[in-house]
Amino acid sequence: MAAMHERILILDFGSQYTQLIARRVREAGVYSEIHPCTIDPSEVEAMNPEGLILSGGPCSVYDAEAPQLDPTFLDLRRDDGTPVPVLGICYGLQAMAQLEGGTVEGAERREFGRARIDVLPTQANGEDDRPALFTDVPSGSTVWMSHSDHLTDLPDTYEAIATTANAPVAAVRSTRAPHYGVQFHPEVVHTDFGRQILENFAHEICGCSGDWTPASFVEEKTAAIRERVGDRHVVLGLSGGVDSSVAAALLHRALGDQLHCIFVNNGLLRKGEWEQVQDTFRGHFQMDLHAVDATDAFLDALDGVVDPEEKRVCVGNTFIDVFDEQTEAIAAELGHAPEYLAQGTLYPDVIESVSFKGPSATIKTHHNVGGLPEELNFELIEPFRELFKDEVREIGRLLDVPERIVGRHPFPGPGLAIRILGAVTPERLALLREADDIFIRELREKDLYDEVWQAFAVLLPVQSVGVMGDERTYENVCALRAVTSVDGMTADWAQLPHDFLGAVANRIVNEVRGINRAVYDITSKPPATIEWE
Ligand code: XMP
C-alpha cells in the first residue's frame, strides 16, 4: 500500500538516531522506511524512492569493520530517469565524500554538542546564492554535533555550504549530482531548524509533494483490510493500551462485527481500567468484546513468585491459555475458527529485527499482551507495522478513540505484577492501585500528565517506621517514578515540582492505609531501567 506513495529511503549505518530521521521525514508528509546499509542497490532502485538518506553511525570510515557504502547508491535513477537525490548525515556524509575522492580524518578535538552554523552562499550550477537545503534556515542557528572524524579534503565536485567554529565543513553539496551532506544531526531536536532542513531535502531537493497523511493511511488501510479479510473473521487481544486500542478501532471501521476483541482482566490492571475499557469498546464503539475476568488464574500462577523474569513468564503463559480458551468460545459461536489475529506491532519492533546492528541485547524480556506463539494458527494482520507511536496516536484521534486512551502512558503487559517488588498478593495489589491512582489523578489535575512520558507508583518490599497522631506505625513504602523519554530506550527522571511531589506523598500516606512513606526515584535510564523489575 505504501508503494502508492512518494517515499524517501534511509540506509542505516548503525546510528542511534536513525529512527528519528524517519520520523522527521514523515512529519514532512513523506513516507519513509529504514533499510540496512547492506541492502542491494537494485532492491532500492526497484522501490523507486524520491530520495535517499544515509544515516550516521558509530564507526570511522577507515575502521576495518566499518560498514561500506556501495558506490552504486550514488548513481541511482528514479523511474523518470532523473538522479535520486542523496543526503548524507555525519557518517553518511563521510562515507559518500570518501567514495568521491575526499579525505576523512580523526579531528583533534571531538566535537560533541551544540554549535552555531554559518550558511555559505553557493556558486555552483547557477543556483541562487542560498543552498536549497538551507531555505529558511538562518545563519547563527544551533546544530547538534556528535562526531570525532571530519572531512579535511573535499572531493573536487563538492563545495562547502556551511561551517561552524570547529568544523570548516559543516555541510556540503555536490556539483555533479543532487547530493548533500551535513556533519551535524538535523534529526535531533537540539538542531533548531533540523526539521526544516529535512523538509527542504524532501520537498525542495527530492521534489516530494507530501502525500503521506494519517487520513490517507486510514482510508487506504481500511480498504486493504476489507479486501484481504473478505467475509472472514479476526480476533484481537485488547489491552486498553494505545496500540491495541487504535488497531481495534481501525479494524472495527473496516470489518464491523467480523472483529472479535478479547480483553483479559489479569488482576494486574490499574484502578478502574477493567470498567473503563469495557465502557469504551462495548459502550462507545459497540464492538463484539469478550471481556474475561481471569484474575484468579493469574494470581494462582503468580503465587509466591518473586523473580521478575519468572513473573513475566507466568503472566505470559497464563495469558496465552486464557486467550486460547476465549478463541475457542468465539469459534463455537461462529461455527468455525476465526482466520486472522490482529496485533498492534509498531515499526520500531520491525526495524529492530532488520537493522544492520541486529536486535539489541535483551535486558528484560517484554511479554506484551497479544504476544502469542505462532502455533496458534492464525494469519497475522499488523496494520501499524509501518508506523511510529506518534502516528498511531494521530490515527486514534481520527478514529475517535478517546483522548484518555490515545494519550495514555505506556503500561507493561505484566501490569502491576512487576510494580510490586516481591510476591504479588491481592492485598498488595489493592494498596498499589490506590497509591498509583492518587499519583496519576494528581498529575492529570495539575496538567503534568502529558509532560512526562510515563509515571507510576511501585510498592517496595520493605516496611518503615512512621508516626501518625500519637501512634507509631510500621508500614509499607511506595516509590513514585516519573520519566521523560522519546522511546523508552533511554529516560531521564522527571523534575516534577517539589510542592507537587510533596502533595502527592501527603495524600498517599494519609489516604492509603498501609503505606506510611513515599519516596521519589531520581535515577535515569541507563543505568537504572524505567520499571523497578
Ligand atoms: P524498562 O523498565 O525496560 O522499560 O526501562 C521500558 C519500557 O518498557 C515497558 N516494559 C514492559 N512492557 N512488558 C511490556 O509490555 C514488559 O515485560 C515490560 N517491561 C518493561 C516499561 O513500562 C517502559 O515503558
Coordinates of C-alpha atoms and ligand atoms in Angstrom, one line a residue:
M1 CA 0.0 0.0 0.0
A2 CA 2.8 2.4 0.9
A3 CA 4.0 1.7 -2.6
M4 CA 1.5 4.2 -3.9
H5 CA 3.2 7.0 -2.0
E6 CA 6.3 9.1 -2.6
R7 CA 9.0 7.7 -0.4
I8 CA 12.4 8.5 0.9
L9 CA 14.5 5.6 2.0
I10 CA 17.0 5.7 4.8
L11 CA 20.1 3.5 4.8
D12 CA 21.1 2.6 8.3
F13 CA 24.7 2.7 9.2
G14 CA 24.0 2.0 12.9
S15 CA 23.2 5.4 14.3
Q16 CA 21.1 5.6 17.5
Y17 CA 19.2 8.4 15.7
T18 CA 18.1 6.5 12.5
Q19 CA 14.5 6.1 13.6
L20 CA 14.4 9.8 14.3
I21 CA 15.3 10.6 10.7
A22 CA 12.4 8.5 9.5
R23 CA 10.0 10.2 11.9
R24 CA 11.1 13.7 10.9
V25 CA 10.8 12.9 7.2
R26 CA 7.3 11.6 7.8
E27 CA 6.5 14.7 9.7
A28 CA 7.2 16.5 6.4
G29 CA 4.4 14.4 4.9
V30 CA 6.7 11.9 3.1
Y31 CA 6.6 8.2 3.8
S32 CA 10.0 6.9 4.8
E33 CA 11.5 3.5 5.5
I34 CA 14.7 2.3 7.1
H35 CA 16.8 -0.4 5.4
P36 CA 20.2 -1.8 6.5
C37 CA 23.1 -0.2 4.6
T38 CA 23.9 -3.7 3.3
I39 CA 20.7 -3.8 1.1
D40 CA 21.3 -4.5 -2.6
P41 CA 21.1 -1.2 -4.5
S42 CA 18.9 -2.9 -7.2
E43 CA 16.3 -3.5 -4.5
V44 CA 16.4 0.2 -3.6
E45 CA 16.0 1.2 -7.2
A46 CA 13.1 -1.1 -7.6
M47 CA 11.3 0.8 -4.8
N48 CA 11.7 4.0 -6.9
P49 CA 12.5 6.3 -4.0
E50 CA 12.2 10.0 -4.4
G51 CA 15.4 10.3 -2.3
L52 CA 17.9 8.5 -0.1
I53 CA 19.3 9.4 3.3
L54 CA 22.5 7.9 4.6
S55 CA 22.4 7.8 8.4
G56 CA 25.2 8.4 10.9
G57 CA 26.9 5.5 12.6
P58 CA 29.3 4.7 15.4
C59 CA 32.3 3.7 13.2
S60 CA 35.1 5.6 11.5
V61 CA 35.0 5.2 7.7
Y62 CA 38.6 4.0 7.9
D63 CA 37.9 1.3 10.5
A64 CA 38.5 -2.2 9.2
E65 CA 34.9 -3.3 10.1
A66 CA 33.3 0.0 9.0
P67 CA 30.1 -0.6 7.1
Q68 CA 30.7 0.3 3.4
L69 CA 28.6 2.5 1.2
D70 CA 28.1 0.8 -2.2
P71 CA 29.0 3.4 -4.8
T72 CA 26.0 2.4 -6.9
F73 CA 23.8 4.2 -4.4
L74 CA 25.3 7.5 -5.6
D75 CA 24.2 6.9 -9.2
L76 CA 20.6 5.5 -8.8
R77 CA 17.9 6.8 -11.1
R78 CA 14.3 7.3 -10.5
D79 CA 11.6 5.8 -12.8
D80 CA 11.5 9.1 -14.7
G81 CA 15.3 8.9 -15.4
T82 CA 16.3 11.7 -13.0
P83 CA 19.0 11.0 -10.4
V84 CA 18.0 10.0 -6.9
P85 CA 18.9 12.8 -4.5
V86 CA 21.1 11.8 -1.6
L87 CA 21.6 13.4 1.8
G88 CA 24.4 12.0 3.9
I89 CA 24.3 12.7 7.7
C90 CA 27.6 12.6 9.7
Y91 CA 29.0 9.1 8.9
G92 CA 26.8 9.0 5.8
L93 CA 28.4 12.3 4.6
Q94 CA 31.9 10.9 5.3
A95 CA 31.2 7.7 3.5
M96 CA 29.9 9.4 0.4
A97 CA 32.7 12.0 0.4
Q98 CA 35.3 9.4 0.7
L99 CA 33.9 7.5 -2.3
E100 CA 34.0 10.7 -4.3
G101 CA 37.7 11.2 -3.5
G102 CA 37.6 13.3 -0.4
T103 CA 39.7 12.7 2.8
V104 CA 38.3 11.9 6.2
E105 CA 40.5 12.2 9.3
G106 CA 40.2 12.0 13.0
A107 CA 39.6 15.5 14.4
E108 CA 42.0 16.8 17.0
R109 CA 39.0 17.7 19.2
R110 CA 35.9 15.5 19.3
E111 CA 33.0 17.8 18.5
F112 CA 30.0 17.0 20.6
G113 CA 27.0 19.1 21.5
R114 CA 25.7 22.4 20.2
A115 CA 27.4 24.6 17.6
R116 CA 26.3 27.5 15.5
I117 CA 26.3 27.3 11.7
D118 CA 27.2 29.8 9.2
V119 CA 25.4 29.2 5.9
L120 CA 27.7 30.0 2.9
P121 CA 26.5 31.2 -0.4
T122 CA 26.8 28.6 -3.2
Q123 CA 28.2 29.4 -6.6
A124 CA 27.5 26.2 -8.5
N125 CA 25.1 25.5 -11.2
G126 CA 23.7 29.0 -11.3
E127 CA 21.6 28.1 -8.2
D128 CA 20.8 31.4 -6.5
D129 CA 23.1 32.1 -3.7
R130 CA 21.4 30.2 -0.9
P131 CA 21.7 26.4 -1.0
A132 CA 18.2 24.7 -1.2
L133 CA 19.0 22.6 1.9
F134 CA 19.1 25.7 4.0
T135 CA 16.0 27.5 2.7
D136 CA 14.6 29.4 5.8
V137 CA 17.5 28.2 7.9
P138 CA 19.2 31.2 9.4
S139 CA 22.9 31.6 9.9
G140 CA 23.7 31.6 13.6
S141 CA 21.2 28.9 14.4
T142 CA 22.1 25.9 16.6
V143 CA 23.0 22.5 15.2
W144 CA 23.8 19.3 17.2
M145 CA 27.2 17.8 16.5
S146 CA 28.4 14.4 17.6
H147 CA 31.5 13.2 15.7
S148 CA 35.2 12.6 16.1
D149 CA 36.1 12.4 12.3
H150 CA 35.7 15.2 9.8
L151 CA 36.3 16.0 6.2
T152 CA 39.8 17.5 5.7
D153 CA 39.8 17.4 1.9
L154 CA 36.7 17.9 -0.1
P155 CA 36.2 16.0 -3.4
D156 CA 36.6 18.2 -6.4
T157 CA 32.9 18.0 -7.1
Y158 CA 31.9 19.2 -3.6
E159 CA 31.6 22.7 -2.2
A160 CA 31.1 23.6 1.5
I161 CA 27.7 25.2 2.1
A162 CA 28.0 25.7 5.9
T163 CA 30.7 26.0 8.5
T164 CA 30.9 26.1 12.3
A165 CA 33.7 27.4 14.6
N166 CA 35.2 23.9 14.9
A167 CA 34.1 22.4 11.5
P168 CA 35.2 24.3 8.4
V169 CA 33.0 21.8 6.6
A170 CA 29.7 21.5 8.4
A171 CA 27.6 20.9 5.2
V172 CA 28.3 20.2 1.5
R173 CA 26.7 20.0 -1.8
S174 CA 27.8 18.2 -4.9
T175 CA 28.1 20.0 -8.2
R176 CA 27.8 16.6 -10.1
A177 CA 24.5 15.4 -8.7
P178 CA 21.8 16.4 -6.3
H179 CA 23.9 15.2 -3.3
Y180 CA 24.1 16.9 0.0
G181 CA 25.8 16.2 3.3
V182 CA 25.7 17.5 6.8
Q183 CA 28.2 16.9 9.5
F184 CA 25.6 17.6 12.2
H185 CA 22.4 15.8 13.1
P186 CA 19.3 17.6 11.7
E187 CA 17.1 14.8 13.1
V188 CA 17.6 15.6 16.8
V189 CA 15.5 18.3 18.5
H190 CA 18.7 20.2 19.6
T191 CA 19.2 21.3 16.0
D192 CA 17.0 24.3 15.9
F193 CA 16.0 24.1 12.2
G194 CA 16.6 20.4 11.8
R195 CA 13.0 19.7 10.8
Q196 CA 13.2 22.5 8.2
I197 CA 16.4 21.1 6.8
L198 CA 14.9 17.6 6.3
E199 CA 11.7 19.2 4.9
N200 CA 13.9 21.1 2.5
F201 CA 15.5 17.9 1.4
A202 CA 12.2 16.1 1.0
H203 CA 10.3 18.9 -0.7
E204 CA 12.8 21.2 -2.5
I205 CA 15.5 18.7 -3.4
C206 CA 13.6 15.5 -3.8
G207 CA 10.5 17.3 -5.2
C208 CA 8.0 15.5 -2.9
S209 CA 4.6 17.0 -2.5
G210 CA 3.9 15.4 0.9
D211 CA 1.2 12.9 0.3
W212 CA 1.6 10.8 3.5
T213 CA -1.1 11.8 6.0
P214 CA -2.9 9.9 8.8
A215 CA -6.2 10.4 6.9
S216 CA -4.8 8.8 3.7
F217 CA -3.4 6.0 5.8
V218 CA -6.8 5.3 7.4
E219 CA -8.6 5.3 4.0
E220 CA -6.1 3.0 2.3
K221 CA -5.7 0.6 5.2
T222 CA -9.4 0.3 5.7
A223 CA -9.8 -0.7 2.0
A224 CA -6.8 -3.0 2.1
I225 CA -8.1 -4.8 5.2
R226 CA -11.6 -5.2 3.8
E227 CA -10.1 -6.7 0.6
R228 CA -7.8 -9.1 2.4
V229 CA -10.3 -10.3 5.0
G230 CA -13.4 -10.5 2.8
D231 CA -16.1 -12.2 4.9
R232 CA -13.7 -13.9 7.3
H233 CA -13.2 -13.2 11.0
V234 CA -10.5 -11.5 13.1
V235 CA -9.6 -11.8 16.8
L236 CA -7.6 -9.1 18.6
G237 CA -6.2 -9.1 22.1
L238 CA -7.2 -5.7 23.5
S239 CA -5.2 -4.4 26.5
G240 CA -6.6 -0.9 26.7
G241 CA -3.2 0.5 25.6
V242 CA -2.7 2.8 22.7
D243 CA -1.6 0.3 20.0
S244 CA -4.2 -2.4 20.5
S245 CA -7.0 0.1 21.1
V246 CA -6.3 2.0 17.9
A247 CA -5.8 -1.3 16.0
A248 CA -9.3 -2.3 17.3
A249 CA -10.8 1.0 16.2
L250 CA -9.3 0.7 12.7
L251 CA -10.3 -2.9 12.2
H252 CA -13.8 -2.2 13.5
R253 CA -14.2 0.6 11.0
A254 CA -13.1 -1.9 8.3
L255 CA -14.9 -5.0 9.4
G256 CA -17.6 -4.2 11.9
D257 CA -18.8 -7.4 13.6
Q258 CA -16.2 -9.6 11.9
L259 CA -13.8 -8.3 14.5
H260 CA -13.9 -10.0 17.9
C261 CA -11.9 -8.4 20.7
I262 CA -10.7 -10.3 23.7
F263 CA -10.0 -8.3 26.8
V264 CA -8.5 -10.2 29.7
N265 CA -8.6 -9.0 33.3
N266 CA -5.4 -10.4 34.6
G267 CA -6.0 -8.9 38.1
L268 CA -2.9 -6.7 37.4
L269 CA -4.7 -3.8 35.9
R270 CA -4.8 -0.3 37.4
K271 CA -7.8 1.1 39.3
G272 CA -10.8 1.5 37.1
E273 CA -9.2 0.1 34.0
W274 CA -11.4 -3.0 33.7
E275 CA -14.6 -1.0 33.7
Q276 CA -13.2 1.8 31.5
V277 CA -12.0 -0.4 28.7
Q278 CA -15.4 -2.2 28.6
D279 CA -17.2 1.2 28.6
T280 CA -15.2 2.4 25.7
F281 CA -15.2 -0.6 23.4
R282 CA -18.5 -2.2 24.2
G283 CA -20.4 1.0 25.1
H284 CA -18.9 3.7 22.8
F285 CA -17.8 1.6 19.8
Q286 CA -20.3 -1.2 20.2
M287 CA -17.7 -3.8 19.4
D288 CA -18.0 -7.5 19.9
L289 CA -16.0 -7.5 23.1
H290 CA -15.2 -10.7 25.1
A291 CA -14.2 -9.4 28.5
V292 CA -13.0 -12.2 30.7
D293 CA -12.1 -11.9 34.3
A294 CA -9.2 -14.3 34.8
T295 CA -7.8 -12.7 38.0
D296 CA -7.8 -16.0 39.9
A297 CA -5.9 -17.9 37.3
F298 CA -3.2 -15.2 37.1
L299 CA -2.9 -14.7 40.9
D300 CA -2.7 -18.5 41.3
A301 CA 0.1 -18.7 38.7
L302 CA 2.0 -15.8 40.4
D303 CA 1.5 -17.2 44.0
G304 CA 4.9 -16.9 45.8
V305 CA 6.8 -15.9 42.6
V306 CA 9.3 -13.1 43.4
D307 CA 11.7 -13.3 40.4
P308 CA 10.8 -10.6 37.9
E309 CA 11.5 -12.7 34.8
E310 CA 9.6 -15.6 36.3
K311 CA 6.7 -13.2 36.9
R312 CA 6.7 -12.3 33.2
V313 CA 6.7 -15.9 32.1
C314 CA 3.8 -16.7 34.5
V315 CA 1.7 -13.8 33.2
G316 CA 2.7 -14.5 29.6
N317 CA 1.8 -18.2 29.7
T318 CA -1.5 -17.7 31.6
F319 CA -2.5 -15.0 29.1
I320 CA -1.9 -17.5 26.2
D321 CA -4.1 -20.1 28.0
V322 CA -6.9 -17.6 28.6
F323 CA -6.7 -16.2 25.1
D324 CA -6.8 -19.7 23.6
E325 CA -10.0 -20.6 25.6
Q326 CA -11.7 -17.4 24.5
T327 CA -10.8 -18.0 20.9
E328 CA -12.4 -21.4 21.2
A329 CA -15.5 -19.9 22.6
I330 CA -15.7 -17.4 19.7
A331 CA -15.1 -20.3 17.2
A332 CA -18.1 -22.2 18.9
E333 CA -20.3 -19.1 18.4
L334 CA -19.3 -18.6 14.8
G335 CA -19.3 -22.3 13.9
H336 CA -15.7 -22.1 12.6
A337 CA -12.4 -20.8 13.9
P338 CA -11.6 -17.1 13.2
E339 CA -9.0 -16.9 10.5
Y340 CA -7.0 -13.9 11.5
L341 CA -5.2 -12.5 14.5
A342 CA -4.6 -8.7 14.6
Q343 CA -1.8 -7.2 16.5
G344 CA -0.7 -3.6 17.1
T345 CA 3.0 -4.2 16.2
L346 CA 4.8 -0.9 15.5
Y347 CA 7.6 0.0 13.1
P348 CA 10.3 0.2 15.8
D349 CA 9.7 -3.5 16.6
V350 CA 10.0 -4.3 13.0
I351 CA 13.2 -2.4 12.3
E352 CA 14.8 -3.7 15.5
S353 CA 14.9 -7.1 13.7
V354 CA 16.2 -5.9 10.3
S355 CA 18.6 -3.2 11.4
F356 CA 22.2 -3.8 10.3
K357 CA 23.2 -3.8 14.0
G358 CA 20.8 -6.7 14.8
P359 CA 18.5 -6.7 17.7
S360 CA 19.9 -5.1 20.8
A361 CA 20.8 -7.2 23.8
T362 CA 17.9 -8.4 25.9
I363 CA 17.8 -6.7 29.2
K364 CA 14.3 -7.6 30.1
T365 CA 12.0 -9.9 28.1
H366 CA 8.9 -8.0 27.3
H367 CA 5.8 -10.2 27.1
N368 CA 3.3 -7.8 25.5
V369 CA -0.3 -8.6 25.7
G370 CA -1.0 -10.2 22.4
G371 CA 2.5 -11.6 22.2
L372 CA 1.1 -15.0 21.2
P373 CA 3.0 -18.1 20.0
E374 CA 3.0 -18.8 16.3
E375 CA 1.4 -22.3 16.6
L376 CA -2.0 -20.6 17.3
N377 CA -2.5 -21.0 13.6
F378 CA -3.8 -17.6 12.6
E379 CA -2.8 -15.4 9.8
L380 CA -1.5 -12.1 11.2
I381 CA -2.8 -8.7 10.5
E382 CA -0.5 -5.9 11.7
P383 CA -1.9 -2.6 10.4
F384 CA 0.7 -0.5 12.1
R385 CA 3.9 -2.4 11.1
E386 CA 5.0 0.8 9.2
L387 CA 4.0 3.3 11.9
F388 CA 5.6 5.1 14.8
K389 CA 3.7 5.5 18.0
D390 CA 3.0 9.2 17.4
E391 CA 1.4 8.3 14.1
V392 CA -0.7 5.7 15.8
R393 CA -1.9 8.3 18.3
E394 CA -2.8 10.6 15.4
I395 CA -4.8 7.8 13.7
G396 CA -6.5 7.0 17.0
R397 CA -7.7 10.6 17.2
L398 CA -9.0 10.5 13.7
L399 CA -10.9 7.3 14.6
D400 CA -12.5 8.9 17.6
V401 CA -10.6 6.8 20.2
P402 CA -11.0 8.8 23.5
E403 CA -8.0 11.0 24.4
R404 CA -7.7 9.1 27.7
I405 CA -6.6 6.1 25.7
V406 CA -4.8 7.8 22.9
G407 CA -2.6 9.9 25.1
R408 CA -2.1 7.2 27.7
H409 CA 1.3 6.5 29.2
P410 CA 2.8 3.1 28.2
F411 CA 1.8 0.3 30.6
P412 CA 3.6 -3.0 30.7
G413 CA 1.9 -6.3 29.7
P414 CA 2.7 -7.9 33.1
G415 CA 1.0 -4.9 34.7
L416 CA 1.2 -4.3 38.4
A417 CA 3.0 -7.6 38.9
I418 CA 6.3 -6.0 38.1
R419 CA 5.5 -3.0 40.2
I420 CA 5.1 -5.0 43.4
L421 CA 8.6 -6.0 44.4
G422 CA 8.5 -9.4 45.9
A423 CA 5.4 -11.6 46.0
V424 CA 2.1 -10.4 44.4
T425 CA -0.9 -10.7 46.7
P426 CA -4.4 -9.2 46.4
E427 CA -3.7 -7.1 49.5
R428 CA -0.6 -5.6 48.0
L429 CA -2.3 -5.1 44.6
A430 CA -5.1 -3.1 46.4
L431 CA -2.5 -0.9 48.1
L432 CA -0.6 -0.2 45.0
R433 CA -3.7 0.6 43.0
E434 CA -4.8 3.2 45.4
A435 CA -1.4 4.9 45.6
D436 CA -0.9 4.8 41.8
D437 CA -4.4 6.2 41.2
I438 CA -3.7 9.2 43.5
F439 CA -0.4 9.9 41.7
I440 CA -1.9 9.7 38.2
R441 CA -5.0 11.7 39.1
E442 CA -2.9 14.5 40.6
L443 CA -0.7 14.5 37.5
R444 CA -3.8 15.0 35.4
E445 CA -5.3 17.6 37.6
K446 CA -2.1 19.7 37.6
D447 CA -1.7 19.3 33.9
L448 CA 1.6 17.4 34.3
Y449 CA 0.4 14.1 32.9
D450 CA 1.4 14.9 29.3
E451 CA 4.7 16.5 30.5
V452 CA 6.0 13.1 31.4
W453 CA 6.5 10.0 29.3
Q454 CA 5.5 7.5 31.9
A455 CA 4.6 7.8 35.6
F456 CA 3.5 5.2 38.2
A457 CA 3.9 4.0 41.8
V458 CA 5.9 1.0 42.9
L459 CA 5.3 -1.0 46.1
L460 CA 8.5 -1.8 47.8
P461 CA 9.1 -5.0 49.9
V462 CA 10.2 -3.1 52.9
Q463 CA 8.4 -1.6 55.9
S464 CA 9.4 1.6 57.6
V465 CA 8.6 3.3 60.9
G466 CA 6.3 6.3 60.9
V467 CA 4.2 8.3 63.3
M468 CA 0.6 9.2 62.9
G469 CA -1.2 11.1 65.7
D470 CA 0.4 9.7 68.8
E471 CA 0.9 6.3 67.3
R472 CA 4.0 4.6 65.9
T473 CA 3.3 2.9 62.6
Y474 CA 5.2 0.2 60.8
E475 CA 4.0 0.1 57.3
N476 CA 4.8 -0.2 53.5
V477 CA 6.9 2.2 51.5
C478 CA 5.9 3.2 48.0
A479 CA 8.2 4.7 45.4
L480 CA 6.9 7.2 42.8
R481 CA 8.5 7.1 39.4
A482 CA 8.1 9.6 36.5
V483 CA 10.3 9.9 33.5
T484 CA 10.8 11.8 30.3
S485 CA 11.8 9.9 27.3
V486 CA 11.4 9.7 23.5
D487 CA 11.0 5.9 23.1
G488 CA 11.7 4.3 26.5
M489 CA 15.1 3.2 25.4
T490 CA 16.7 5.9 27.5
A491 CA 15.0 8.1 30.0
D492 CA 15.5 10.9 32.5
W493 CA 13.8 11.2 35.8
A494 CA 11.2 13.9 35.5
Q495 CA 11.9 17.0 37.5
L496 CA 8.4 17.4 38.9
P497 CA 7.8 20.4 41.2
H498 CA 8.7 19.7 44.8
D499 CA 5.5 21.0 46.1
F500 CA 3.6 18.7 43.7
L501 CA 5.5 15.7 44.9
G502 CA 5.0 16.7 48.5
A503 CA 1.3 17.0 48.0
V504 CA 1.1 13.6 46.3
A505 CA 3.1 11.9 49.1
N506 CA 0.9 13.6 51.6
R507 CA -2.2 12.3 50.0
I508 CA -0.9 8.8 49.7
V509 CA 0.2 8.4 53.3
N510 CA -3.0 10.0 54.5
E511 CA -5.4 8.1 52.3
V512 CA -3.9 4.7 51.7
R513 CA -4.0 2.7 54.9
G514 CA -0.9 0.5 54.9
I515 CA 1.5 3.0 53.3
N516 CA 3.3 5.4 55.6
R517 CA 6.2 6.6 53.4
A518 CA 6.6 7.7 49.8
V519 CA 10.0 8.2 48.0
Y520 CA 10.7 9.7 44.6
D521 CA 13.0 7.8 42.2
I522 CA 15.7 10.2 40.8
T523 CA 17.7 7.7 38.7
S524 CA 17.8 7.9 34.9
K525 CA 18.0 5.1 32.4
P526 CA 20.7 4.0 32.0
P527 CA 22.0 3.0 34.5
A528 CA 18.5 2.2 36.0
T529 CA 15.6 1.0 34.0
I530 CA 12.2 2.7 34.0
E531 CA 10.4 -0.2 35.8
W532 CA 11.8 -1.5 39.0
E533 CA 11.6 -5.1 37.9
Ligands
XMP1 P1 12.4 -0.6 31.2 O1 11.9 -1.0 32.5 O2 13.0 -1.8 30.4 O3 11.0 -0.3 30.4 O4 13.2 0.6 31.1 C1 11.0 0.3 29.1 C2 9.5 0.4 28.7 O5 9.0 -0.9 28.6 C3 8.0 -1.2 29.5 N1 8.1 -2.6 29.9 C4 7.4 -3.6 29.5 N2 6.4 -3.6 28.6 N3 6.2 -5.9 29.0 C5 5.8 -4.8 28.4 O6 4.8 -4.9 27.6 C6 7.2 -6.0 29.9 O7 7.5 -7.0 30.4 C7 7.8 -4.7 30.2 N4 8.9 -4.4 31.0 C8 9.0 -3.0 30.8 C9 8.1 -0.2 30.6 O8 6.8 0.1 31.2 C10 8.6 1.0 29.8 O9 7.6 1.7 29.2

